[in-house]
Amino acid sequence: MKVAYLIICISVLFFVFSCLLSIPPSYIEAAKEEGVTILSALSMLPNAPAWLSISGIIVAVVAMSKSFLGTYFGVIEGATEVVKTTLQQVGVKKKSCI
């Protein structure tokens, strides 16, 4: 599990530093004032490829989907455990099918 955390941290830091080093500070400030994402700031650069603006949309949709699914499954798992624990404390036992 620690290896997975390390890989995630390294990949995020690589993305952040590569974006910061590839965009001039004036574009970063303009993007910050407009409230746009870093991928939108990259697509605003002169001579930026067309696929960059499309990839920003794809990344945003995937990120929102992952956020929703993570929250959804977390709530389901938490609610299931709360109900199981409450029922066990009350004395309700699971019925056997045999």
mmCIF file of C-alpha atoms in Angstrom:
data_model
loop_
_atom_site.group_PDB
_atom_site.id
_atom_site.type_symbol
_atom_site.label_atom_id
_atom_site.label_comp_id
_atom_site.label_asym_id
_atom_site.label_seq_id
_atom_site.Cartn_x
_atom_site.Cartn_y
_atom_site.Cartn_z
ATOM 1 C CA MET A 1 0.000 0.000 0.000
ATOM 2 C CA LYS A 2 2.866 2.374 0.758
ATOM 3 C CA VAL A 3 4.227 1.806 -2.744
ATOM 4 C CA ALA A 4 0.885 2.872 -4.238
ATOM 5 C CA TYR A 5 0.893 6.063 -2.155
ATOM 6 C CA LEU A 6 4.440 6.785 -3.254
ATOM 7 C CA ILE A 7 3.579 6.266 -6.926
ATOM 8 C CA ILE A 8 0.548 8.553 -6.647
ATOM 9 C CA CYS A 9 2.545 11.288 -4.896
ATOM 10 C CA ILE A 10 5.393 11.125 -7.400
ATOM 11 C CA SER A 11 3.061 11.224 -10.404
ATOM 12 C CA VAL A 12 1.099 14.184 -9.013
ATOM 13 C CA LEU A 13 4.270 16.088 -8.155
ATOM 14 C CA PHE A 14 5.675 15.351 -11.618
ATOM 15 C CA PHE A 15 2.506 16.729 -13.217
ATOM 16 C CA VAL A 16 2.510 19.864 -11.056
ATOM 17 C CA PHE A 17 6.174 20.697 -11.553
ATOM 18 C CA SER A 18 6.110 19.960 -15.277
ATOM 19 C CA CYS A 19 3.107 22.275 -15.690
ATOM 20 C CA LEU A 20 4.713 25.010 -13.618
ATOM 21 C CA LEU A 21 7.951 24.796 -15.568
ATOM 22 C CA SER A 22 6.253 24.775 -18.976
ATOM 23 C CA ILE A 23 3.900 27.738 -18.467
ATOM 24 C CA PRO A 24 5.159 31.322 -18.130
ATOM 25 C CA PRO A 25 4.192 32.975 -14.820
ATOM 26 C CA SER A 26 1.984 35.526 -16.606
ATOM 27 C CA TYR A 27 -0.222 32.734 -17.989
ATOM 28 C CA ILE A 28 -0.435 31.114 -14.559
ATOM 29 C CA GLU A 29 -1.563 34.410 -13.012
ATOM 30 C CA ALA A 30 -4.126 34.952 -15.789
ATOM 31 C CA ALA A 31 -5.478 31.432 -15.300
ATOM 32 C CA LYS A 32 -5.647 31.966 -11.542
ATOM 33 C CA GLU A 33 -7.597 35.211 -11.977
ATOM 34 C CA GLU A 34 -9.994 33.584 -14.458
ATOM 35 C CA GLY A 35 -10.388 30.490 -12.275
ATOM 36 C CA VAL A 36 -9.502 27.995 -14.996
ATOM 37 C CA THR A 37 -7.649 24.716 -14.627
ATOM 38 C CA ILE A 38 -3.997 24.206 -15.424
ATOM 39 C CA LEU A 39 -4.901 22.249 -18.563
ATOM 40 C CA SER A 40 -6.947 25.214 -19.767
ATOM 41 C CA ALA A 41 -3.968 27.457 -19.093
ATOM 42 C CA LEU A 42 -1.798 25.110 -21.144
ATOM 43 C CA SER A 43 -4.284 25.211 -24.014
ATOM 44 C CA MET A 44 -4.264 29.039 -23.948
ATOM 45 C CA LEU A 45 -0.565 29.081 -24.799
ATOM 46 C CA PRO A 46 0.290 30.178 -28.331
ATOM 47 C CA ASN A 47 0.936 27.248 -30.676
ATOM 48 C CA ALA A 48 -0.787 24.835 -28.275
ATOM 49 C CA PRO A 49 -1.982 21.648 -29.983
ATOM 50 C CA ALA A 50 -5.729 21.164 -30.433
ATOM 51 C CA TRP A 51 -5.766 17.874 -28.533
ATOM 52 C CA LEU A 52 -4.730 19.721 -25.370
ATOM 53 C CA SER A 53 -8.076 21.486 -24.987
ATOM 54 C CA ILE A 54 -9.934 18.222 -25.591
ATOM 55 C CA SER A 55 -7.774 16.372 -23.074
ATOM 56 C CA GLY A 56 -8.700 18.957 -20.443
ATOM 57 C CA ILE A 57 -12.363 18.078 -20.851
ATOM 58 C CA ILE A 58 -11.634 14.355 -20.703
ATOM 59 C CA VAL A 59 -9.486 14.734 -17.578
ATOM 60 C CA ALA A 60 -12.205 16.813 -15.886
ATOM 61 C CA VAL A 61 -14.925 14.240 -16.628
ATOM 62 C CA VAL A 62 -12.755 11.343 -15.433
ATOM 63 C CA ALA A 63 -11.800 13.242 -12.262
ATOM 64 C CA MET A 64 -15.428 14.047 -11.436
ATOM 65 C CA SER A 65 -16.455 10.446 -12.080
ATOM 66 C CA LYS A 66 -13.695 9.100 -9.840
ATOM 67 C CA SER A 67 -14.602 11.577 -7.123
ATOM 68 C CA PHE A 68 -18.263 10.581 -7.272
ATOM 69 C CA LEU A 69 -17.519 6.857 -7.265
ATOM 70 C CA GLY A 70 -15.065 7.186 -4.383
ATOM 71 C CA THR A 71 -17.605 9.097 -2.315
ATOM 72 C CA TYR A 72 -20.465 6.792 -3.304
ATOM 73 C CA PHE A 73 -18.686 3.562 -2.427
ATOM 74 C CA GLY A 74 -17.289 5.084 0.765
ATOM 75 C CA VAL A 75 -20.766 6.085 1.940
ATOM 76 C CA ILE A 76 -22.218 2.682 1.029
ATOM 77 C CA GLU A 77 -19.473 0.860 2.915
ATOM 78 C CA GLY A 78 -19.746 3.159 5.929
ATOM 79 C CA ALA A 79 -23.534 2.915 6.083
ATOM 80 C CA THR A 80 -23.387 -0.871 5.791
ATOM 81 C CA GLU A 81 -20.967 -1.112 8.707
ATOM 82 C CA VAL A 82 -23.059 1.277 10.835
ATOM 83 C CA VAL A 83 -26.199 -0.793 10.220
ATOM 84 C CA LYS A 84 -24.378 -4.089 10.914
ATOM 85 C CA THR A 85 -22.876 -2.772 14.143
ATOM 86 C CA THR A 86 -26.189 -1.313 15.311
ATOM 87 C CA LEU A 87 -28.069 -4.527 14.592
ATOM 88 C CA GLN A 88 -25.436 -6.597 16.412
ATOM 89 C CA GLN A 89 -25.667 -4.345 19.466
ATOM 90 C CA VAL A 90 -29.459 -4.644 19.486
ATOM 91 C CA GLY A 91 -29.177 -8.414 19.271
ATOM 92 C CA VAL A 92 -30.460 -9.050 15.775
ATOM 93 C CA LYS A 93 -28.593 -11.916 14.189
ATOM 94 C CA LYS A 94 -28.274 -12.836 10.546
ATOM 95 C CA LYS A 95 -30.581 -15.681 9.611
ATOM 96 C CA SER A 96 -28.961 -18.784 8.194
ATOM 97 C CA CYS A 97 -30.279 -20.119 4.885
ATOM 98 C CA ILE A 98 -29.485 -23.742 5.794
#
